[in-house]
Amino acid sequence: MAARLLEGRPVADAIWAEVDAGVSRFAEMAGRPPTLALVSGADDAAAAYGRQIERQFVRHGLRVATSSSGAPDYLDHLRGLSADPGIDGILLLTPLPDGVSPEQAALAIDPVKDVDGQHPLNLGRLAQRRRGFAPATATGGIRLLKHYAVELRGARTVVVGRSPVVGMPLALMLIDADATVTVCHSRTADLAAVAREADLLCVAIGRAGFIGPDAVKPGAVVIDFGTNPQDDGRLLGDVQTDAVTDIASAVTPVPGGTGPTTVAVLAEHTLRAAELHRAG
Ligand code: NAP
């Protein structure tokens, strides 16, 4: 039997419905919309992603202030946004300009405006199982799993990828949700055999079709975060979706799986930052 497709759109719609109500309430009280500062990245893909964020935010009543800066002034630019009372959240599009250290950039963001959870304080809070801003894509993955009532408590879980943006925070959130988590990466020996032990397999490595049927346990739930644009215009995930569909019990499609939840979570975080900001 073909695996159930776990579509991201209904998950994102549910998040947006709550954001819509909160944005109206906030705008009425504060006399302005929640505002995200979007700092441009260094390539066209970042620009396209930025436009997508802006379109969706504006459609739901949030404001986006787009800006850019070169390497010499980049950190000062971020410090300026951190101090600006009209800005609630800050999102850095990647790649960062040449010569800017990701660590220094994250440190230049006020942690209470860090809506994509990249400041060490927020990642540290996540590791300590305390509330803070967690990275949006990983948070969206957890929301998707909860939306489709995938059992996390005690689930034997493998996360493939350990970046601070997706894999590592996702592993921490899954541990917090009582899953038993193994993390794989580029140095993992016999990755397919490790992945095959998972009842829940989450993949975020950025390699089209890397996970095939040999890495999937019969009946597993497979969550694919990969977004790999192809020369022919297609977008492929890290999982060979068609090839695993007769083995897995459920799988996220690409596009249309984890992708739609990320921007909705960023909006939710921007609203929360605005509310915290207003509460002082
Ligand atoms: P990244 O920073 O490049 O990290 C990739 C991770 O995958 C690293 O931990 C790396 O291991 C691991 N890896 C790479 N090649 C591997 C291999 N052959 N075998 C095992 N592990 C391997 O990428 P990222 O930012 O986490 O993004 C991962 C994917 O998610 C990309 O396709 C990206 O486009 C996508 N993404 C999607 C969204 C969304 O909204 N759905 C958002 C962000 C990213 P090492 O640590 O050992 O190098």
Coordinates of C-alpha atoms and ligand atoms in Angstrom, one line a residue:
M1 CA 0.0 0.0 0.0
A2 CA 1.3 3.5 -0.8
A3 CA 2.5 5.6 2.1
R4 CA 0.2 8.3 3.4
L5 CA 1.3 11.7 2.1
L6 CA 1.8 14.2 5.0
E7 CA 1.0 17.5 3.3
G8 CA 2.3 20.7 4.9
R9 CA -0.4 23.0 3.7
P10 CA -3.1 22.0 6.3
V11 CA -0.4 22.4 9.0
A12 CA 0.6 25.8 7.8
D13 CA -3.0 26.9 7.4
A14 CA -3.7 26.0 11.0
I15 CA -0.7 28.0 12.2
W16 CA -1.7 31.0 10.0
A17 CA -5.3 30.9 11.4
E18 CA -3.9 31.5 14.9
V19 CA -1.4 34.1 13.6
D20 CA -4.2 36.0 11.8
A21 CA -6.2 36.4 15.1
G22 CA -3.0 37.4 17.0
V23 CA -1.9 39.9 14.4
S24 CA -5.3 41.7 14.5
R25 CA -5.2 41.8 18.3
F26 CA -1.7 43.1 18.3
A27 CA -2.2 45.8 15.6
E28 CA -5.3 47.1 17.4
M29 CA -3.4 47.4 20.7
A30 CA -0.1 48.6 19.4
G31 CA -1.3 50.7 16.4
R32 CA 1.1 49.0 14.1
P33 CA 1.7 45.5 12.7
P34 CA 4.3 43.0 14.0
T35 CA 7.4 43.8 12.0
L36 CA 10.1 41.5 10.7
A37 CA 13.5 42.9 9.5
L38 CA 14.6 40.7 6.6
V39 CA 18.3 41.1 5.9
S40 CA 19.2 40.2 2.3
G41 CA 21.5 37.3 1.6
A42 CA 24.2 37.0 -1.0
D43 CA 22.5 35.1 -3.8
D44 CA 19.3 34.9 -6.0
A45 CA 17.9 31.9 -4.2
A46 CA 17.9 34.0 -1.0
A47 CA 16.2 36.9 -2.8
A48 CA 13.5 34.6 -4.0
Y49 CA 13.0 33.1 -0.5
G50 CA 12.9 36.7 0.9
R51 CA 10.1 37.7 -1.6
Q52 CA 8.1 34.6 -0.7
I53 CA 8.3 35.5 3.0
E54 CA 7.4 39.1 2.3
R55 CA 4.3 38.1 0.2
Q56 CA 3.0 35.8 2.8
F57 CA 3.6 38.1 5.7
V58 CA 2.0 41.0 4.0
R59 CA -1.0 38.9 3.0
H60 CA -1.5 38.1 6.7
G61 CA -1.1 41.6 8.0
L62 CA 2.5 41.5 9.2
R63 CA 5.1 44.0 8.0
V64 CA 8.5 43.2 6.4
A65 CA 11.3 45.7 6.4
T66 CA 13.9 44.5 3.9
S67 CA 17.5 45.8 4.1
S68 CA 20.9 44.8 2.9
S69 CA 24.4 45.5 4.0
G70 CA 27.9 44.6 2.9
A71 CA 30.5 42.8 5.0
P72 CA 32.2 45.8 6.6
D73 CA 29.0 47.2 8.1
Y74 CA 27.0 44.0 8.4
L75 CA 27.3 43.5 12.2
D76 CA 26.6 47.2 12.9
H77 CA 23.6 47.0 10.7
L78 CA 22.3 44.0 12.8
R79 CA 23.0 45.8 16.0
G80 CA 21.0 48.8 14.7
L81 CA 18.0 46.6 13.9
S82 CA 18.4 45.0 17.3
A83 CA 18.1 48.4 19.0
D84 CA 15.3 49.7 16.7
P85 CA 12.0 49.9 18.6
G86 CA 10.0 49.5 15.3
I87 CA 11.5 46.1 14.6
D88 CA 10.2 43.0 16.4
G89 CA 12.0 40.1 14.7
I90 CA 15.2 39.8 12.6
L91 CA 15.8 37.1 10.0
L92 CA 19.1 36.8 8.1
L93 CA 18.9 35.3 4.7
T94 CA 21.8 33.0 3.8
P95 CA 24.4 32.8 2.4
L96 CA 25.7 35.7 4.4
P97 CA 27.9 38.2 2.6
D98 CA 31.5 37.0 2.2
G99 CA 33.6 37.7 5.2
V100 CA 30.8 37.7 7.7
S101 CA 31.1 35.0 10.4
P102 CA 27.7 33.2 11.1
E103 CA 28.6 33.1 14.8
Q104 CA 29.2 36.9 15.0
A105 CA 26.1 37.6 13.0
A106 CA 23.9 35.5 15.3
L107 CA 25.5 37.2 18.4
A108 CA 24.6 40.6 16.9
I109 CA 20.9 39.8 17.0
D110 CA 19.0 40.6 20.2
P111 CA 17.9 37.1 21.4
V112 CA 14.3 38.4 21.9
K113 CA 14.2 39.3 18.2
D114 CA 15.9 36.1 17.0
V115 CA 12.8 34.6 15.3
D116 CA 14.8 31.8 13.6
G117 CA 16.5 30.7 16.8
Q118 CA 20.2 31.1 15.7
H119 CA 21.5 33.1 18.7
P120 CA 23.5 30.8 21.0
L121 CA 21.2 31.8 23.9
N122 CA 18.2 30.4 22.1
L123 CA 19.9 27.3 20.9
G124 CA 21.3 26.8 24.5
R125 CA 17.8 27.2 25.9
L126 CA 16.6 24.6 23.5
A127 CA 19.4 22.2 24.6
Q128 CA 18.3 22.9 28.2
R129 CA 14.7 22.2 27.3
R130 CA 13.7 25.7 28.2
R131 CA 11.4 28.1 26.2
G132 CA 13.0 30.4 23.7
F133 CA 12.9 30.9 19.9
A134 CA 13.7 27.6 18.2
P135 CA 14.7 27.4 14.5
A136 CA 11.6 27.8 12.3
T137 CA 12.1 24.8 9.9
A138 CA 12.7 22.3 12.7
T139 CA 9.8 23.8 14.7
G140 CA 7.6 23.4 11.6
G141 CA 8.6 19.7 11.3
I142 CA 7.5 19.1 14.9
R143 CA 4.2 20.9 14.2
L144 CA 3.7 18.7 11.2
L145 CA 4.3 15.5 13.2
K146 CA 1.9 16.6 15.9
H147 CA -0.7 17.7 13.3
Y148 CA -0.7 14.1 11.9
A149 CA -0.6 12.6 15.4
V150 CA 2.6 10.8 14.8
E151 CA 3.6 9.2 18.2
L152 CA 6.8 10.7 19.4
R153 CA 7.0 9.4 22.9
G154 CA 9.5 6.5 22.9
A155 CA 9.7 6.5 19.1
R156 CA 13.0 5.2 17.7
T157 CA 14.0 8.1 15.7
V158 CA 16.9 8.9 13.3
V159 CA 17.7 12.4 12.3
V160 CA 20.1 12.6 9.3
G161 CA 21.9 16.0 9.3
R162 CA 23.2 18.0 12.2
S163 CA 23.2 21.6 11.0
P164 CA 22.2 24.3 13.6
V165 CA 19.4 25.3 11.3
V166 CA 17.5 22.0 10.9
G167 CA 19.1 18.7 12.0
M168 CA 20.5 19.6 15.5
P169 CA 17.5 21.6 16.8
L170 CA 15.1 19.0 15.4
A171 CA 17.0 16.3 17.3
L172 CA 16.8 18.4 20.5
M173 CA 13.1 19.0 20.0
L174 CA 12.4 15.3 19.4
I175 CA 14.3 14.4 22.6
D176 CA 12.2 17.0 24.4
A177 CA 9.1 15.2 23.0
D178 CA 10.4 12.0 24.6
A179 CA 11.6 10.3 21.3
T180 CA 14.8 8.2 21.4
V181 CA 17.0 9.9 18.9
T182 CA 20.1 9.0 16.9
V183 CA 21.8 11.7 14.8
C184 CA 23.6 10.8 11.6
H185 CA 25.9 13.0 9.6
S186 CA 28.6 12.8 6.8
R187 CA 30.9 10.7 9.0
T188 CA 28.3 8.1 10.0
A189 CA 29.4 4.6 9.1
D190 CA 26.8 2.5 7.2
L191 CA 24.1 5.2 7.4
A192 CA 21.5 3.1 5.6
A193 CA 21.7 0.4 8.3
V194 CA 21.3 3.0 11.1
A195 CA 18.4 4.8 9.3
R196 CA 16.7 1.4 8.8
E197 CA 16.3 1.1 12.6
A198 CA 14.1 4.1 12.7
D199 CA 10.3 4.2 13.1
L200 CA 10.6 7.9 12.5
L201 CA 13.2 9.0 10.0
C202 CA 13.9 12.7 9.5
V203 CA 16.3 13.8 6.8
A204 CA 17.9 17.3 6.3
I205 CA 21.1 17.1 4.4
G206 CA 20.6 18.9 1.1
R207 CA 21.4 15.9 -1.3
A208 CA 18.7 15.1 -3.8
G209 CA 17.4 11.5 -3.4
F210 CA 20.1 10.5 -0.9
I211 CA 17.7 8.3 1.1
G212 CA 16.4 5.3 -0.9
P213 CA 14.5 2.2 0.0
D214 CA 17.5 0.5 1.5
A215 CA 17.5 3.1 4.3
V216 CA 13.8 2.9 5.3
K217 CA 12.3 0.4 7.7
P218 CA 8.9 -1.1 6.7
G219 CA 6.1 1.1 8.2
A220 CA 8.4 4.0 9.1
V221 CA 7.3 7.6 9.0
V222 CA 9.7 9.6 6.8
I223 CA 10.0 13.4 7.0
D224 CA 12.0 15.1 4.3
F225 CA 13.4 18.6 4.8
G226 CA 15.5 18.6 1.7
T227 CA 14.9 21.2 -1.0
N228 CA 17.3 20.7 -3.9
P229 CA 16.5 22.7 -7.0
Q230 CA 17.3 21.0 -10.3
D231 CA 18.5 22.5 -13.6
D232 CA 15.2 21.5 -15.2
G233 CA 13.2 23.5 -12.6
R234 CA 12.1 20.6 -10.4
L235 CA 12.5 20.7 -6.7
L236 CA 13.7 17.4 -5.2
G237 CA 13.9 16.3 -1.6
D238 CA 16.6 14.3 0.1
V239 CA 14.4 11.2 0.0
Q240 CA 13.5 9.1 -3.1
T241 CA 9.8 9.6 -2.4
D242 CA 8.4 7.4 -5.1
A243 CA 10.9 4.6 -4.3
V244 CA 10.1 4.5 -0.6
T245 CA 6.3 4.9 -0.8
D246 CA 5.6 1.2 -0.8
I247 CA 7.8 0.7 2.3
A248 CA 7.1 3.7 4.5
S249 CA 3.7 4.2 6.2
A250 CA 3.8 8.0 5.7
V251 CA 6.1 10.4 3.9
T252 CA 6.2 14.2 3.3
P253 CA 6.1 15.3 -0.3
V254 CA 8.7 17.7 -1.8
P255 CA 7.5 20.3 -2.6
G256 CA 4.5 20.7 -0.3
G257 CA 5.7 18.9 2.8
T258 CA 7.8 20.6 5.4
G259 CA 8.4 23.7 3.2
P260 CA 5.0 25.5 3.8
T261 CA 5.3 25.3 7.6
T262 CA 8.6 27.3 7.8
V263 CA 7.2 30.7 6.8
A264 CA 4.1 30.2 9.0
V265 CA 6.3 29.5 12.0
L266 CA 8.4 32.5 11.3
A267 CA 5.3 34.6 11.3
E268 CA 4.2 33.0 14.6
H269 CA 7.6 33.8 16.1
T270 CA 7.5 37.4 14.8
L271 CA 4.1 37.9 16.4
R272 CA 5.4 36.4 19.7
A273 CA 8.4 38.6 19.6
A274 CA 6.2 41.7 19.0
E275 CA 4.0 40.7 22.0
L276 CA 7.1 40.2 24.2
H277 CA 8.5 43.5 23.0
R278 CA 5.3 45.3 23.8
A279 CA 5.0 43.7 27.2
G280 CA 8.6 45.0 27.9
Ligands
NAP1 P1 23.7 22.1 5.8 O1 24.0 23.2 6.8 O2 24.5 22.0 4.6 O3 23.9 20.8 6.7 C1 23.8 19.5 6.0 C2 24.0 18.4 7.0 O4 23.8 17.2 6.3 C3 25.3 18.4 7.8 O5 25.1 18.0 9.1 C4 26.1 17.3 7.0 O6 26.9 16.5 7.8 C5 25.0 16.4 6.6 N1 25.4 15.7 5.3 C6 25.8 16.2 4.2 N2 26.1 15.3 3.3 C7 25.8 14.1 3.9 C8 26.0 12.7 3.6 N3 26.4 12.4 2.3 N4 25.7 11.8 4.5 C9 25.2 12.1 5.7 N5 25.1 13.4 6.1 C10 25.4 14.4 5.2 O7 22.2 22.1 5.4 P2 20.9 22.6 6.1 O8 20.8 24.0 6.2 O9 20.7 21.8 7.3 O10 19.8 22.1 5.0 C11 19.6 20.7 4.8 C12 18.5 20.6 3.7 O11 17.3 21.2 4.3 C13 18.8 21.4 2.4 O12 18.2 20.7 1.3 C14 18.0 22.7 2.6 O13 17.7 23.3 1.4 C15 16.8 22.2 3.4 N6 16.1 23.3 4.2 C16 14.8 23.3 4.0 C17 14.1 24.3 4.7 C18 12.6 24.2 4.6 O14 12.0 25.3 4.8 N7 12.0 23.1 4.4 C19 14.8 25.2 5.5 C20 16.1 25.1 5.6 C21 16.8 24.1 4.9 P3 28.3 17.2 8.5 O15 27.8 17.9 9.7 O16 29.0 15.9 8.9 O17 28.9 18.0 7.5

